[in-house]
Amino acid sequence: MDRRLPRYQLLRDQLAARIAALEWRFDEPLPTEQELAASYGLAVGTVRKAIDVLEKEGALSRFQGRGTFIRRANFDRSLLRFFRFLDARGRRQIPQGKIQSRKTKRPPAHVANALGIEAGIAALQLKRLRLIDAKPLVSEEIWLPLSRFGKLEKLPIDDFGNLLYPLYESLCGQVVARASERLTIDLANDSDIETLKLQDAGSVVVIERIAYGLDGSALEWRISRGNPGHFSYTVDIR
C-alpha cells in the first residue's frame, strides 16, 4: 500500500480488498459511511469519496433507503445483445452451454497479456459450444488463470453445468464483476465450418471478452465465434 496516496484512495483500496474477499454478502448492505468513518478513524467525507470511486468503478451500488451493496453483474443474457436465437418453434431462447474439452497449457501471448499471466506459465483452456435443440450456434474458447481456477482442473466435465460464472464463484470464490467486449467480423475457418455446421466459408461474428473480478483483476479471456445468420445488434440512442 502506497501511503503517499490520498486517504480516500487508500480507503478505496482497502475496501476493494475486503469486497474481493467476499467479506460482505451480496444481499446485505455494507456498513454505513458513519460506521466506516468510525472504524477507520476518517472523516465521513473521505469515506463518501472512496465509496463514490467504487461505485463509478462498478463494484458497488447505492439504493436510497436500503444502503450500499456489492454490485452483482448479470451476464445470463449477454449474448442476446448480439444474436437472436430461436428454437424450432420460433421462440427466443438462451443457448445451453456444453464443455467440449479442457486442457492445461501455455496460453498465446495476447491471452497471457490480457490475463496478466507471466510468459511460460500454464493456464486452463476450455472449449465450449452454445446450442439450441442440439444445434451448435456459437463456439467459445475460454482461458482462466490456474492460480485462481485450479479447482476446475479435476472437476468432471458434466459438473460444469450451463452457466460458468456461478461455478467460478461457488467452487473457486471468484466473482465476475464486469467485462469488456469487442465485436468484429471474421472469415470462417475450417474449425468454424465443422463446429458450427456452416454451409460455406463465409463470415462469422466474433466477440472477444475480458472479464474482471471485484478487485479489478482479469479473471477470464473468452472469444466467441457465432453463425452470422443469427446476428442482431440493437442499441438505444437517446
Short mmCIF file of C-alpha atoms in Angstrom, two decimals:
data_model
loop_
_atom_site.label_atom_id
_atom_site.label_comp_id
_atom_site.label_asym_id
_atom_site.label_seq_id
_atom_site.Cartn_x
_atom_site.Cartn_y
_atom_site.Cartn_z
CA MET A 1 0.00 0.00 0.00
CA ASP A 2 1.42 3.37 -1.06
CA ARG A 3 0.97 5.75 1.88
CA ARG A 4 1.61 8.70 -0.45
CA LEU A 5 -1.84 8.22 -1.99
CA PRO A 6 -4.77 10.38 -0.82
CA ARG A 7 -6.63 8.96 2.16
CA TYR A 8 -9.78 8.26 0.18
CA GLN A 9 -7.74 6.26 -2.38
CA LEU A 10 -6.09 4.23 0.39
CA LEU A 11 -9.53 3.52 1.84
CA ARG A 12 -10.83 2.63 -1.62
CA ASP A 13 -8.05 0.04 -1.96
CA GLN A 14 -8.75 -1.40 1.50
CA LEU A 15 -12.47 -1.67 0.86
CA ALA A 16 -11.86 -3.18 -2.59
CA ALA A 17 -9.71 -5.90 -1.00
CA ARG A 18 -12.45 -6.69 1.53
CA ILE A 19 -15.08 -6.76 -1.23
CA ALA A 20 -12.93 -9.11 -3.33
CA ALA A 21 -12.53 -11.40 -0.32
CA LEU A 22 -16.36 -11.57 -0.11
CA GLU A 23 -16.30 -10.20 3.42
CA TRP A 24 -19.82 -8.90 2.80
CA ARG A 25 -22.61 -10.89 1.19
CA PHE A 26 -24.33 -9.62 -1.93
CA ASP A 27 -27.71 -9.41 -0.20
CA GLU A 28 -26.52 -7.47 2.84
CA PRO A 29 -25.51 -3.79 2.91
CA LEU A 30 -22.04 -2.59 3.71
CA PRO A 31 -21.57 -0.66 6.95
CA THR A 32 -22.83 2.91 6.71
CA GLU A 33 -20.48 5.75 5.89
CA GLN A 34 -20.62 6.84 9.53
CA GLU A 35 -19.73 3.33 10.71
CA LEU A 36 -16.84 3.05 8.27
CA ALA A 37 -15.60 6.51 9.25
CA ALA A 38 -15.55 5.49 12.92
CA SER A 39 -13.90 2.15 12.11
CA TYR A 40 -11.09 3.68 10.06
CA GLY A 41 -10.74 6.92 12.02
CA LEU A 42 -11.54 9.04 8.97
CA ALA A 43 -13.93 11.85 8.14
CA VAL A 44 -17.29 10.88 6.66
CA GLY A 45 -16.45 12.95 3.58
CA THR A 46 -13.34 10.85 2.97
CA VAL A 47 -15.35 7.65 3.24
CA ARG A 48 -18.02 9.02 0.92
CA LYS A 49 -15.38 9.85 -1.69
CA ALA A 50 -13.96 6.32 -1.52
CA ILE A 51 -17.45 4.84 -1.91
CA ASP A 52 -18.08 7.17 -4.86
CA VAL A 53 -14.98 5.82 -6.62
CA LEU A 54 -16.02 2.20 -6.05
CA GLU A 55 -19.50 2.96 -7.33
CA LYS A 56 -18.12 4.57 -10.50
CA GLU A 57 -15.87 1.55 -11.00
CA GLY A 58 -18.93 -0.70 -10.86
CA ALA A 59 -18.04 -2.52 -7.65
CA LEU A 60 -20.87 -1.04 -5.55
CA SER A 61 -24.45 0.12 -5.99
CA ARG A 62 -26.28 2.60 -3.76
CA PHE A 63 -30.02 2.27 -3.07
CA GLN A 64 -31.94 5.06 -1.39
CA GLY A 65 -33.23 3.92 1.97
CA ARG A 66 -31.58 0.49 1.72
CA GLY A 67 -27.86 1.15 1.77
CA THR A 68 -24.79 0.32 -0.32
CA PHE A 69 -24.39 -3.19 -1.75
CA ILE A 70 -21.78 -5.12 -3.70
CA ARG A 71 -22.89 -5.00 -7.32
CA ARG A 72 -23.59 -8.31 -8.98
CA ALA A 73 -23.42 -8.12 -12.76
CA ASN A 74 -25.91 -10.14 -14.80
CA PHE A 75 -24.33 -11.93 -17.76
CA ASP A 76 -27.03 -14.56 -18.32
CA ARG A 77 -28.41 -12.85 -21.42
CA SER A 78 -25.30 -11.08 -22.67
CA LEU A 79 -25.23 -12.99 -25.98
CA LEU A 80 -28.72 -11.69 -26.78
CA ARG A 81 -27.24 -8.23 -27.33
CA PHE A 82 -25.55 -9.57 -30.46
CA PHE A 83 -27.51 -12.64 -31.53
CA ARG A 84 -31.15 -13.55 -31.99
CA PHE A 85 -31.61 -17.22 -31.10
CA LEU A 86 -34.83 -19.06 -31.95
CA ASP A 87 -35.87 -22.62 -31.18
CA ALA A 88 -37.69 -24.94 -33.58
CA ARG A 89 -40.98 -23.19 -32.78
CA GLY A 90 -39.63 -19.70 -33.42
CA ARG A 91 -39.41 -18.75 -29.74
CA ARG A 92 -36.45 -16.77 -28.41
CA GLN A 93 -34.14 -18.83 -26.24
CA ILE A 94 -30.80 -18.62 -24.48
CA PRO A 95 -28.46 -21.34 -25.81
CA GLN A 96 -27.32 -24.08 -23.46
CA GLY A 97 -23.59 -24.46 -22.78
CA LYS A 98 -21.62 -27.69 -23.20
CA ILE A 99 -17.91 -28.11 -22.45
CA GLN A 100 -16.14 -29.87 -25.30
CA SER A 101 -12.60 -30.00 -23.94
CA ARG A 102 -10.39 -28.86 -21.06
CA LYS A 103 -6.62 -28.52 -21.20
CA THR A 104 -3.84 -27.08 -19.08
CA LYS A 105 -1.35 -25.38 -21.38
CA ARG A 106 0.52 -22.17 -22.05
CA PRO A 107 -1.79 -19.53 -23.50
CA PRO A 108 -0.94 -17.43 -26.56
CA ALA A 109 0.96 -14.24 -25.78
CA HIS A 110 -2.04 -11.94 -26.29
CA VAL A 111 -4.16 -14.04 -23.92
CA ALA A 112 -1.42 -14.17 -21.27
CA ASN A 113 -1.02 -10.41 -21.55
CA ALA A 114 -4.77 -9.83 -21.17
CA LEU A 115 -4.91 -12.04 -18.06
CA GLY A 116 -1.68 -10.73 -16.54
CA ILE A 117 -0.04 -14.17 -16.70
CA GLU A 118 3.75 -14.33 -16.95
CA ALA A 119 5.20 -15.77 -20.14
CA GLY A 120 5.59 -19.55 -19.97
CA ILE A 121 3.04 -20.03 -17.16
CA ALA A 122 0.27 -22.52 -17.93
CA ALA A 123 -3.42 -21.63 -17.79
CA LEU A 124 -6.69 -23.52 -18.10
CA GLN A 125 -8.26 -23.64 -21.56
CA LEU A 126 -11.92 -24.57 -22.01
CA LYS A 127 -13.68 -25.07 -25.32
CA ARG A 128 -17.44 -24.82 -25.17
CA LEU A 129 -20.41 -24.92 -27.52
CA ARG A 130 -23.66 -22.99 -27.14
CA LEU A 131 -26.57 -24.97 -28.53
CA ILE A 132 -30.33 -24.86 -29.04
CA ASP A 133 -32.14 -28.11 -29.77
CA ALA A 134 -28.71 -29.78 -30.02
CA LYS A 135 -27.76 -27.43 -32.89
CA PRO A 136 -24.42 -25.61 -32.36
CA LEU A 137 -24.74 -21.83 -32.77
CA VAL A 138 -21.70 -20.36 -31.01
CA SER A 139 -18.28 -21.83 -30.23
CA GLU A 140 -16.23 -20.45 -27.35
CA GLU A 141 -12.59 -20.61 -26.33
CA ILE A 142 -12.04 -19.64 -22.69
CA TRP A 143 -8.79 -19.11 -20.78
CA LEU A 144 -8.54 -18.91 -16.99
CA PRO A 145 -5.53 -18.32 -14.67
CA LEU A 146 -4.67 -21.51 -12.78
CA SER A 147 -3.77 -19.50 -9.70
CA ARG A 148 -7.47 -18.67 -9.29
CA PHE A 149 -9.22 -21.57 -11.03
CA GLY A 150 -7.08 -24.60 -10.20
CA LYS A 151 -10.12 -26.43 -8.75
CA LEU A 152 -11.60 -26.66 -12.24
CA GLU A 153 -8.72 -28.88 -13.42
CA LYS A 154 -10.19 -32.02 -11.87
CA LEU A 155 -13.88 -31.17 -11.94
CA PRO A 156 -15.84 -33.73 -14.01
CA ILE A 157 -16.85 -32.17 -17.32
CA ASP A 158 -20.51 -33.00 -16.71
CA ASP A 159 -20.41 -30.97 -13.47
CA PHE A 160 -19.59 -27.68 -15.20
CA GLY A 161 -23.26 -27.06 -15.90
CA ASN A 162 -24.80 -24.50 -18.22
CA LEU A 163 -23.58 -21.26 -16.59
CA LEU A 164 -19.90 -20.80 -15.80
CA TYR A 165 -19.88 -17.65 -13.68
CA PRO A 166 -21.91 -19.16 -10.79
CA LEU A 167 -19.46 -22.09 -10.87
CA TYR A 168 -16.48 -19.72 -10.71
CA GLU A 169 -18.00 -18.20 -7.59
CA SER A 170 -19.20 -21.33 -5.79
CA LEU A 171 -16.15 -23.52 -6.43
CA CYS A 172 -13.29 -21.04 -6.81
CA GLY A 173 -14.52 -17.98 -4.90
CA GLN A 174 -14.03 -15.79 -7.99
CA VAL A 175 -16.82 -13.30 -8.74
CA VAL A 176 -17.05 -11.70 -12.17
CA ALA A 177 -17.99 -8.08 -11.55
CA ARG A 178 -17.73 -6.62 -15.04
CA ALA A 179 -16.49 -7.36 -18.54
CA SER A 180 -15.38 -5.55 -21.66
CA GLU A 181 -16.30 -6.89 -25.09
CA ARG A 182 -15.15 -6.18 -28.64
CA LEU A 183 -17.18 -7.30 -31.65
CA THR A 184 -15.65 -7.94 -35.07
CA ILE A 185 -16.41 -9.93 -38.23
CA ASP A 186 -14.01 -12.60 -39.45
CA LEU A 187 -13.84 -15.17 -42.25
CA ALA A 188 -14.99 -18.61 -41.18
CA ASN A 189 -12.12 -21.06 -40.83
CA ASP A 190 -12.22 -24.85 -41.17
CA SER A 191 -12.93 -25.25 -37.46
CA ASP A 192 -15.88 -22.83 -37.65
CA ILE A 193 -17.37 -24.69 -40.63
CA GLU A 194 -17.07 -28.04 -38.89
CA THR A 195 -18.08 -26.95 -35.38
CA LEU A 196 -20.95 -24.63 -36.29
CA LYS A 197 -22.13 -26.75 -39.25
CA LEU A 198 -21.84 -23.81 -41.65
CA GLN A 199 -22.77 -24.30 -45.28
CA ASP A 200 -19.74 -22.49 -46.68
CA ALA A 201 -16.63 -20.49 -45.75
CA GLY A 202 -18.42 -17.20 -45.32
CA SER A 203 -18.13 -14.90 -42.31
CA VAL A 204 -18.58 -15.36 -38.57
CA VAL A 205 -19.34 -12.89 -35.79
CA VAL A 206 -16.51 -12.73 -33.25
CA ILE A 207 -16.89 -11.41 -29.69
CA GLU A 208 -13.77 -11.07 -27.54
CA ARG A 209 -14.41 -10.64 -23.83
CA ILE A 210 -12.18 -9.93 -20.85
CA ALA A 211 -13.98 -10.44 -17.53
CA TYR A 212 -12.78 -8.78 -14.34
CA GLY A 213 -13.16 -9.63 -10.67
CA LEU A 214 -14.28 -7.49 -7.77
CA ASP A 215 -10.67 -6.46 -7.19
CA GLY A 216 -10.32 -5.28 -10.80
CA SER A 217 -8.01 -8.10 -11.90
CA ALA A 218 -8.65 -10.01 -15.15
CA LEU A 219 -10.28 -13.38 -14.46
CA GLU A 220 -11.26 -14.69 -17.87
CA TRP A 221 -10.40 -14.23 -21.53
CA ARG A 222 -13.02 -15.53 -23.92
CA ILE A 223 -13.61 -15.49 -27.65
CA SER A 224 -16.99 -16.47 -29.07
CA ARG A 225 -17.49 -17.22 -32.76
CA GLY A 226 -21.08 -17.31 -33.97
CA ASN A 227 -23.16 -18.00 -37.03
CA PRO A 228 -23.85 -14.60 -38.68
CA GLY A 229 -27.32 -15.81 -39.64
CA HIS A 230 -28.33 -15.18 -36.03
CA PHE A 231 -26.57 -11.83 -35.70
CA SER A 232 -28.76 -8.97 -34.43
CA TYR A 233 -27.40 -5.79 -32.83
CA THR A 234 -29.72 -3.42 -31.01
CA VAL A 235 -28.86 -0.17 -29.27
CA ASP A 236 -30.95 2.66 -27.81
CA ILE A 237 -29.79 6.16 -28.74
CA ARG A 238 -31.09 8.99 -26.58
#
